Amino acid sequence: QQQVKQSPQSLIVQKGGISIINCAYENTAFDYFPWYQQFPGKGPALLIAIRPDVSEKKEGRFTISFNKSAKQFSLHIMDSQPGDSATYFCAASHPNTGNQFYFGTGTSLTVIP
Amino acid sequence: KAGVTQTPRYLIKTRGQQVTLSCSPISGHRSVSWYQQTPGQGLQFLFEYFSETQRNKGNFPGRFSGRQFSNSRSEMNVSTLELGDSALYLCASSLYPDLNQPQHFGDGTRLSIL
């Protein structure tokens, strides 16, 4: 059973556009929601993370929006660049399981010039 | 500062064999977690170690095991390999097993079973 559901599976965006990736979860015990970026041949790299006590967090061109009541969170990439082309994973974890992260299935983002 | 180092990067084995993968965390990091990444199942948690003790284990058969040494380096072992064990095995380290500490992943070991 997939504890974190991610969509879309793939996304194509024009350079300068906004990329939006969505995730949903069921376990209300989750209290930490990171996003990871993975390039081919590399391990995932932490991009940005949020906790449920805030509804939005912004770091540069990357923003996480969090809707606790809907149990959904999303990643927005503003002014998308070809260098942003990668696979993005959302994840979630809860206090009882330390560093055990439940990952979404990933979104392959392609930014075309 | 060196990142998480995983060795070897690539490995080819046959069914029934066993394999040991190694992970050196970032200097000063004491928590190490292992994940299996496959196209079909995505990233799945294997186990987490802190201070040489396994703190948490994912839903994998007993053929998958691990350990951590006093210098925080970790190894994972898979015995009686099956074709379905073909995957990218990722190691992540953090200072402590605390959600305020970001996890840093290595580039993984690509294991292929023939």
PDB file of C-alpha atoms in Angstrom:
ATOM      1  CA  GLN A   1       0.000   0.000   0.000  1.00  0.00           C
ATOM      2  CA  GLN A   2       1.433   3.324  -1.113  1.00  0.00           C
ATOM      3  CA  GLN A   3       1.354   5.636   1.902  1.00  0.00           C
ATOM      4  CA  VAL A   4       2.194   8.708  -0.168  1.00  0.00           C
ATOM      5  CA  LYS A   5       0.579   9.124  -3.574  1.00  0.00           C
ATOM      6  CA  GLN A   6       2.290  11.393  -6.079  1.00  0.00           C
ATOM      7  CA  SER A   7       1.106  12.870  -9.370  1.00  0.00           C
ATOM      8  CA  PRO A   8       1.681  13.376 -12.197  1.00  0.00           C
ATOM      9  CA  GLN A   9       4.070  10.603 -13.181  1.00  0.00           C
ATOM     10  CA  SER A  10       5.661  12.850 -15.770  1.00  0.00           C
ATOM     11  CA  LEU A  11       5.518  16.536 -16.561  1.00  0.00           C
ATOM     12  CA  ILE A  12       6.713  18.664 -19.468  1.00  0.00           C
ATOM     13  CA  VAL A  13       6.998  22.407 -18.931  1.00  0.00           C
ATOM     14  CA  GLN A  14       8.282  25.248 -21.053  1.00  0.00           C
ATOM     15  CA  LYS A  15      11.270  27.209 -19.815  1.00  0.00           C
ATOM     16  CA  GLY A  16      10.054  30.005 -17.568  1.00  0.00           C
ATOM     17  CA  GLY A  17       6.835  28.205 -16.703  1.00  0.00           C
ATOM     18  CA  ILE A  18       5.581  26.870 -13.372  1.00  0.00           C
ATOM     19  CA  SER A  19       5.978  23.173 -12.561  1.00  0.00           C
ATOM     20  CA  ILE A  20       3.494  21.760 -10.054  1.00  0.00           C
ATOM     21  CA  ILE A  21       3.771  18.315  -8.462  1.00  0.00           C
ATOM     22  CA  ASN A  22       1.178  17.031  -6.029  1.00  0.00           C
ATOM     23  CA  CYS A  23       1.254  14.518  -3.205  1.00  0.00           C
ATOM     24  CA  ALA A  24      -1.408  13.119  -0.899  1.00  0.00           C
ATOM     25  CA  TYR A  25      -1.162  11.049   2.254  1.00  0.00           C
ATOM     26  CA  GLU A  26      -3.501   9.212   4.604  1.00  0.00           C
ATOM     27  CA  ASN A  27      -1.534   8.800   7.826  1.00  0.00           C
ATOM     28  CA  THR A  28      -2.314  11.818  10.007  1.00  0.00           C
ATOM     29  CA  ALA A  29       0.678  10.945  12.202  1.00  0.00           C
ATOM     30  CA  PHE A  30       3.018  12.151   9.465  1.00  0.00           C
ATOM     31  CA  ASP A  31       4.650  15.377  10.558  1.00  0.00           C
ATOM     32  CA  TYR A  32       7.581  15.942   8.226  1.00  0.00           C
ATOM     33  CA  PHE A  33       7.305  16.307   4.463  1.00  0.00           C
ATOM     34  CA  PRO A  34      10.500  16.688   2.397  1.00  0.00           C
ATOM     35  CA  TRP A  35      10.932  16.905  -1.341  1.00  0.00           C
ATOM     36  CA  TYR A  36      13.918  15.338  -3.065  1.00  0.00           C
ATOM     37  CA  GLN A  37      15.428  15.935  -6.501  1.00  0.00           C
ATOM     38  CA  GLN A  38      17.235  13.127  -8.298  1.00  0.00           C
ATOM     39  CA  PHE A  39      19.340  13.346 -11.435  1.00  0.00           C
ATOM     40  CA  PRO A  40      20.243  10.232 -13.470  1.00  0.00           C
ATOM     41  CA  GLY A  41      23.081   8.303 -11.873  1.00  0.00           C
ATOM     42  CA  LYS A  42      22.851  10.297  -8.659  1.00  0.00           C
ATOM     43  CA  GLY A  43      21.215   9.825  -5.298  1.00  0.00           C
ATOM     44  CA  PRO A  44      18.249  11.955  -4.211  1.00  0.00           C
ATOM     45  CA  ALA A  45      19.129  15.399  -2.880  1.00  0.00           C
ATOM     46  CA  LEU A  46      16.989  17.224  -0.326  1.00  0.00           C
ATOM     47  CA  LEU A  47      15.325  20.212  -1.957  1.00  0.00           C
ATOM     48  CA  ILE A  48      12.974  21.646   0.629  1.00  0.00           C
ATOM     49  CA  ALA A  49      10.918  20.356   3.549  1.00  0.00           C
ATOM     50  CA  ILE A  50       7.881  21.434   5.554  1.00  0.00           C
ATOM     51  CA  ARG A  51       6.075  20.592   8.769  1.00  0.00           C
ATOM     52  CA  PRO A  52       2.276  20.701   9.129  1.00  0.00           C
ATOM     53  CA  ASP A  53       2.284  23.770  11.362  1.00  0.00           C
ATOM     54  CA  VAL A  54       2.913  26.009   8.342  1.00  0.00           C
ATOM     55  CA  SER A  55       0.930  26.208   5.123  1.00  0.00           C
ATOM     56  CA  GLU A  56       3.711  27.356   2.844  1.00  0.00           C
ATOM     57  CA  LYS A  57       7.482  27.419   2.680  1.00  0.00           C
ATOM     58  CA  LYS A  58       9.557  29.087   0.022  1.00  0.00           C
ATOM     59  CA  GLU A  59      13.211  28.675  -0.829  1.00  0.00           C
ATOM     60  CA  GLY A  60      14.305  30.501  -3.947  1.00  0.00           C
ATOM     61  CA  ARG A  61      12.247  29.268  -6.888  1.00  0.00           C
ATOM     62  CA  PHE A  62      10.893  26.295  -4.911  1.00  0.00           C
ATOM     63  CA  THR A  63       7.732  26.500  -2.803  1.00  0.00           C
ATOM     64  CA  ILE A  64       5.907  23.844  -0.811  1.00  0.00           C
ATOM     65  CA  SER A  65       2.193  24.380  -0.236  1.00  0.00           C
ATOM     66  CA  PHE A  66       0.646  22.299   2.529  1.00  0.00           C
ATOM     67  CA  ASN A  67      -3.050  21.629   3.146  1.00  0.00           C
ATOM     68  CA  LYS A  68      -3.395  19.758   6.414  1.00  0.00           C
ATOM     69  CA  SER A  69      -7.169  19.301   6.257  1.00  0.00           C
ATOM     70  CA  ALA A  70      -6.984  17.829   2.763  1.00  0.00           C
ATOM     71  CA  LYS A  71      -3.841  15.826   3.611  1.00  0.00           C
ATOM     72  CA  GLN A  72      -2.146  17.132   0.522  1.00  0.00           C
ATOM     73  CA  PHE A  73       1.047  18.987  -0.253  1.00  0.00           C
ATOM     74  CA  SER A  74       2.590  20.211  -3.440  1.00  0.00           C
ATOM     75  CA  LEU A  75       5.845  21.470  -4.892  1.00  0.00           C
ATOM     76  CA  HIS A  76       5.843  24.526  -7.123  1.00  0.00           C
ATOM     77  CA  ILE A  77       8.897  25.338  -9.208  1.00  0.00           C
ATOM     78  CA  MET A  78       8.712  28.904 -10.460  1.00  0.00           C
ATOM     79  CA  ASP A  79      10.544  30.074 -13.587  1.00  0.00           C
ATOM     80  CA  SER A  80      11.402  26.471 -14.468  1.00  0.00           C
ATOM     81  CA  GLN A  81      14.778  25.989 -16.156  1.00  0.00           C
ATOM     82  CA  PRO A  82      16.183  23.139 -18.285  1.00  0.00           C
ATOM     83  CA  GLY A  83      18.568  22.411 -15.413  1.00  0.00           C
ATOM     84  CA  ASP A  84      15.532  21.557 -13.276  1.00  0.00           C
ATOM     85  CA  SER A  85      14.874  18.511 -15.476  1.00  0.00           C
ATOM     86  CA  ALA A  86      15.066  15.632 -13.011  1.00  0.00           C
ATOM     87  CA  THR A  87      12.889  13.230 -11.048  1.00  0.00           C
ATOM     88  CA  TYR A  88      11.203  14.680  -7.987  1.00  0.00           C
ATOM     89  CA  PHE A  89      10.055  12.665  -4.999  1.00  0.00           C
ATOM     90  CA  CYS A  90       7.828  13.715  -2.152  1.00  0.00           C
ATOM     91  CA  ALA A  91       8.161  11.897   1.133  1.00  0.00           C
ATOM     92  CA  ALA A  92       6.684  11.772   4.606  1.00  0.00           C
ATOM     93  CA  SER A  93       7.663  10.477   8.014  1.00  0.00           C
ATOM     94  CA  HIS A  94       6.288  10.442  11.545  1.00  0.00           C
ATOM     95  CA  PRO A  95       7.878  10.740  14.970  1.00  0.00           C
ATOM     96  CA  ASN A  96       7.694   7.081  15.893  1.00  0.00           C
ATOM     97  CA  THR A  97       9.866   5.858  13.064  1.00  0.00           C
ATOM     98  CA  GLY A  98      12.902   8.138  13.117  1.00  0.00           C
ATOM     99  CA  ASN A  99      14.431   8.461   9.683  1.00  0.00           C
ATOM    100  CA  GLN A 100      12.083   5.996   7.960  1.00  0.00           C
ATOM    101  CA  PHE A 101      10.703   7.937   5.037  1.00  0.00           C
ATOM    102  CA  TYR A 102       7.734   6.920   2.904  1.00  0.00           C
ATOM    103  CA  PHE A 103       8.355   8.109  -0.651  1.00  0.00           C
ATOM    104  CA  GLY A 104       5.991   8.925  -3.471  1.00  0.00           C
ATOM    105  CA  THR A 105       6.537   7.167  -6.784  1.00  0.00           C
ATOM    106  CA  GLY A 106       8.295  10.127  -8.376  1.00  0.00           C
ATOM    107  CA  THR A 107       7.625  12.686 -11.089  1.00  0.00           C
ATOM    108  CA  SER A 108       9.886  12.975 -14.111  1.00  0.00           C
ATOM    109  CA  LEU A 109      10.095  16.659 -14.989  1.00  0.00           C
ATOM    110  CA  THR A 110      11.320  17.839 -18.376  1.00  0.00           C
ATOM    111  CA  VAL A 111      11.776  21.552 -18.969  1.00  0.00           C
ATOM    112  CA  ILE A 112      12.050  22.370 -22.647  1.00  0.00           C
ATOM    113  CA  PRO A 113      13.927  25.488 -23.806  1.00  0.00           C
TER     114      PRO A 113
ATOM    115  CA  LYS B   1      33.306  18.031   3.135  1.00  0.00           C
ATOM    116  CA  ALA B   2      32.965  14.642   1.467  1.00  0.00           C
ATOM    117  CA  GLY B   3      29.461  13.354   0.905  1.00  0.00           C
ATOM    118  CA  VAL B   4      28.051   9.905   1.535  1.00  0.00           C
ATOM    119  CA  THR B   5      30.237   7.327  -0.179  1.00  0.00           C
ATOM    120  CA  GLN B   6      28.858   4.011  -1.337  1.00  0.00           C
ATOM    121  CA  THR B   7      30.950   1.163  -2.684  1.00  0.00           C
ATOM    122  CA  PRO B   8      30.966  -0.494  -5.051  1.00  0.00           C
ATOM    123  CA  ARG B   9      28.985   1.606  -7.556  1.00  0.00           C
ATOM    124  CA  TYR B  10      28.047  -1.376  -9.694  1.00  0.00           C
ATOM    125  CA  LEU B  11      27.782  -5.055  -8.919  1.00  0.00           C
ATOM    126  CA  ILE B  12      26.692  -8.080 -10.912  1.00  0.00           C
ATOM    127  CA  LYS B  13      25.775 -11.284  -9.121  1.00  0.00           C
ATOM    128  CA  THR B  14      23.927 -14.491  -9.898  1.00  0.00           C
ATOM    129  CA  ARG B  15      20.929 -15.981  -8.157  1.00  0.00           C
ATOM    130  CA  GLY B  16      21.723 -17.692  -4.889  1.00  0.00           C
ATOM    131  CA  GLN B  17      24.860 -15.699  -4.178  1.00  0.00           C
ATOM    132  CA  GLN B  18      25.218 -13.195  -1.395  1.00  0.00           C
ATOM    133  CA  VAL B  19      26.432  -9.608  -1.524  1.00  0.00           C
ATOM    134  CA  THR B  20      27.742  -6.953   0.858  1.00  0.00           C
ATOM    135  CA  LEU B  21      27.386  -3.253   0.166  1.00  0.00           C
ATOM    136  CA  SER B  22      29.251  -0.543   2.006  1.00  0.00           C
ATOM    137  CA  CYS B  23      28.350   2.983   3.067  1.00  0.00           C
ATOM    138  CA  SER B  24      30.556   5.667   4.589  1.00  0.00           C
ATOM    139  CA  PRO B  25      28.452   8.501   5.991  1.00  0.00           C
ATOM    140  CA  ILE B  26      29.357  12.154   6.001  1.00  0.00           C
ATOM    141  CA  SER B  27      31.976  12.839   8.643  1.00  0.00           C
ATOM    142  CA  GLY B  28      30.263  13.379  11.990  1.00  0.00           C
ATOM    143  CA  HIS B  29      26.995  11.800  10.916  1.00  0.00           C
ATOM    144  CA  ARG B  30      25.950   8.942  13.157  1.00  0.00           C
ATOM    145  CA  SER B  31      22.639   7.837  11.678  1.00  0.00           C
ATOM    146  CA  VAL B  32      22.614   5.696   8.553  1.00  0.00           C
ATOM    147  CA  SER B  33      19.557   4.496   6.637  1.00  0.00           C
ATOM    148  CA  TRP B  34      19.304   2.166   3.663  1.00  0.00           C
ATOM    149  CA  TYR B  35      16.745   2.241   0.859  1.00  0.00           C
ATOM    150  CA  GLN B  36      16.010   0.072  -2.161  1.00  0.00           C
ATOM    151  CA  GLN B  37      15.018   1.901  -5.342  1.00  0.00           C
ATOM    152  CA  THR B  38      13.327   0.095  -8.233  1.00  0.00           C
ATOM    153  CA  PRO B  39      11.266   1.409 -11.172  1.00  0.00           C
ATOM    154  CA  GLY B  40       8.217  -0.516 -10.025  1.00  0.00           C
ATOM    155  CA  GLN B  41       8.270   0.049  -6.253  1.00  0.00           C
ATOM    156  CA  GLY B  42      10.147   3.336  -6.027  1.00  0.00           C
ATOM    157  CA  LEU B  43      12.147   4.053  -2.889  1.00  0.00           C
ATOM    158  CA  GLN B  44      11.507   1.652  -0.056  1.00  0.00           C
ATOM    159  CA  PHE B  45      13.020   1.814   3.415  1.00  0.00           C
ATOM    160  CA  LEU B  46      15.195  -1.120   4.444  1.00  0.00           C
ATOM    161  CA  PHE B  47      16.595  -0.205   7.861  1.00  0.00           C
ATOM    162  CA  GLU B  48      18.185   2.500   9.991  1.00  0.00           C
ATOM    163  CA  TYR B  49      21.184   2.335  12.284  1.00  0.00           C
ATOM    164  CA  PHE B  50      22.369   4.650  15.008  1.00  0.00           C
ATOM    165  CA  SER B  51      25.219   4.023  17.431  1.00  0.00           C
ATOM    166  CA  GLU B  52      25.686   0.516  16.050  1.00  0.00           C
ATOM    167  CA  THR B  53      22.066  -0.396  16.826  1.00  0.00           C
ATOM    168  CA  GLN B  54      19.269  -1.062  14.376  1.00  0.00           C
ATOM    169  CA  ARG B  55      16.508   1.374  15.288  1.00  0.00           C
ATOM    170  CA  ASN B  56      13.999   0.602  12.613  1.00  0.00           C
ATOM    171  CA  LYS B  57      13.386  -1.987   9.923  1.00  0.00           C
ATOM    172  CA  GLY B  58      11.240  -1.919   6.809  1.00  0.00           C
ATOM    173  CA  ASN B  59       9.126  -4.682   5.372  1.00  0.00           C
ATOM    174  CA  PHE B  60      11.834  -6.805   3.764  1.00  0.00           C
ATOM    175  CA  PRO B  61      12.627 -10.496   4.257  1.00  0.00           C
ATOM    176  CA  GLY B  62      15.314 -11.644   6.648  1.00  0.00           C
ATOM    177  CA  ARG B  63      17.705 -12.151   3.718  1.00  0.00           C
ATOM    178  CA  PHE B  64      18.344  -8.425   4.013  1.00  0.00           C
ATOM    179  CA  SER B  65      20.497  -7.490   6.974  1.00  0.00           C
ATOM    180  CA  GLY B  66      22.828  -4.738   7.986  1.00  0.00           C
ATOM    181  CA  ARG B  67      25.189  -3.501  10.607  1.00  0.00           C
ATOM    182  CA  GLN B  68      26.939  -0.366  11.700  1.00  0.00           C
ATOM    183  CA  PHE B  69      30.458  -0.032  12.992  1.00  0.00           C
ATOM    184  CA  SER B  70      31.818   2.191  15.742  1.00  0.00           C
ATOM    185  CA  ASN B  71      33.023   4.717  13.137  1.00  0.00           C
ATOM    186  CA  SER B  72      29.415   4.954  11.836  1.00  0.00           C
ATOM    187  CA  ARG B  73      30.252   3.177   8.590  1.00  0.00           C
ATOM    188  CA  SER B  74      27.546   0.729   7.624  1.00  0.00           C
ATOM    189  CA  GLU B  75      27.204  -2.389   5.549  1.00  0.00           C
ATOM    190  CA  MET B  76      24.176  -4.190   4.260  1.00  0.00           C
ATOM    191  CA  ASN B  77      24.106  -7.818   3.244  1.00  0.00           C
ATOM    192  CA  VAL B  78      21.705  -9.685   1.020  1.00  0.00           C
ATOM    193  CA  SER B  79      21.870 -13.464   1.078  1.00  0.00           C
ATOM    194  CA  THR B  80      20.458 -15.982  -1.388  1.00  0.00           C
ATOM    195  CA  LEU B  81      19.994 -13.355  -4.060  1.00  0.00           C
ATOM    196  CA  GLU B  82      16.860 -13.390  -6.190  1.00  0.00           C
ATOM    197  CA  LEU B  83      16.218 -11.769  -9.564  1.00  0.00           C
ATOM    198  CA  GLY B  84      13.860  -9.321  -7.859  1.00  0.00           C
ATOM    199  CA  ASP B  85      16.717  -7.984  -5.745  1.00  0.00           C
ATOM    200  CA  SER B  86      18.064  -6.147  -8.784  1.00  0.00           C
ATOM    201  CA  ALA B  87      17.856  -2.510  -7.748  1.00  0.00           C
ATOM    202  CA  LEU B  88      19.686   0.651  -6.805  1.00  0.00           C
ATOM    203  CA  TYR B  89      20.575   0.492  -3.117  1.00  0.00           C
ATOM    204  CA  LEU B  90      20.864   3.890  -1.507  1.00  0.00           C
ATOM    205  CA  CYS B  91      22.405   4.876   1.775  1.00  0.00           C
ATOM    206  CA  ALA B  92      21.535   8.102   3.578  1.00  0.00           C
ATOM    207  CA  SER B  93      23.175   9.682   6.585  1.00  0.00           C
ATOM    208  CA  SER B  94      22.210  12.339   9.091  1.00  0.00           C
ATOM    209  CA  LEU B  95      23.667  13.705  12.286  1.00  0.00           C
ATOM    210  CA  TYR B  96      21.132  12.002  14.508  1.00  0.00           C
ATOM    211  CA  PRO B  97      17.902  10.060  13.957  1.00  0.00           C
ATOM    212  CA  ASP B  98      15.968  13.270  14.347  1.00  0.00           C
ATOM    213  CA  LEU B  99      13.529  14.728  11.873  1.00  0.00           C
ATOM    214  CA  ASN B 100      15.160  18.111  12.157  1.00  0.00           C
ATOM    215  CA  GLN B 101      18.285  16.691  10.615  1.00  0.00           C
ATOM    216  CA  PRO B 102      18.174  16.447   6.818  1.00  0.00           C
ATOM    217  CA  GLN B 103      19.175  13.136   5.272  1.00  0.00           C
ATOM    218  CA  HIS B 104      21.962  13.113   2.709  1.00  0.00           C
ATOM    219  CA  PHE B 105      21.969  10.332   0.161  1.00  0.00           C
ATOM    220  CA  GLY B 106      24.888   8.684  -1.571  1.00  0.00           C
ATOM    221  CA  ASP B 107      24.788   7.890  -5.281  1.00  0.00           C
ATOM    222  CA  GLY B 108      23.958   4.264  -4.604  1.00  0.00           C
ATOM    223  CA  THR B 109      25.129   0.813  -5.574  1.00  0.00           C
ATOM    224  CA  ARG B 110      23.517  -0.609  -8.701  1.00  0.00           C
ATOM    225  CA  LEU B 111      23.011  -4.339  -8.110  1.00  0.00           C
ATOM    226  CA  SER B 112      22.134  -6.556 -11.047  1.00  0.00           C
ATOM    227  CA  ILE B 113      21.181 -10.195 -10.558  1.00  0.00           C
ATOM    228  CA  LEU B 114      21.612 -12.576 -13.497  1.00  0.00           C
TER     229      LEU B 114
END
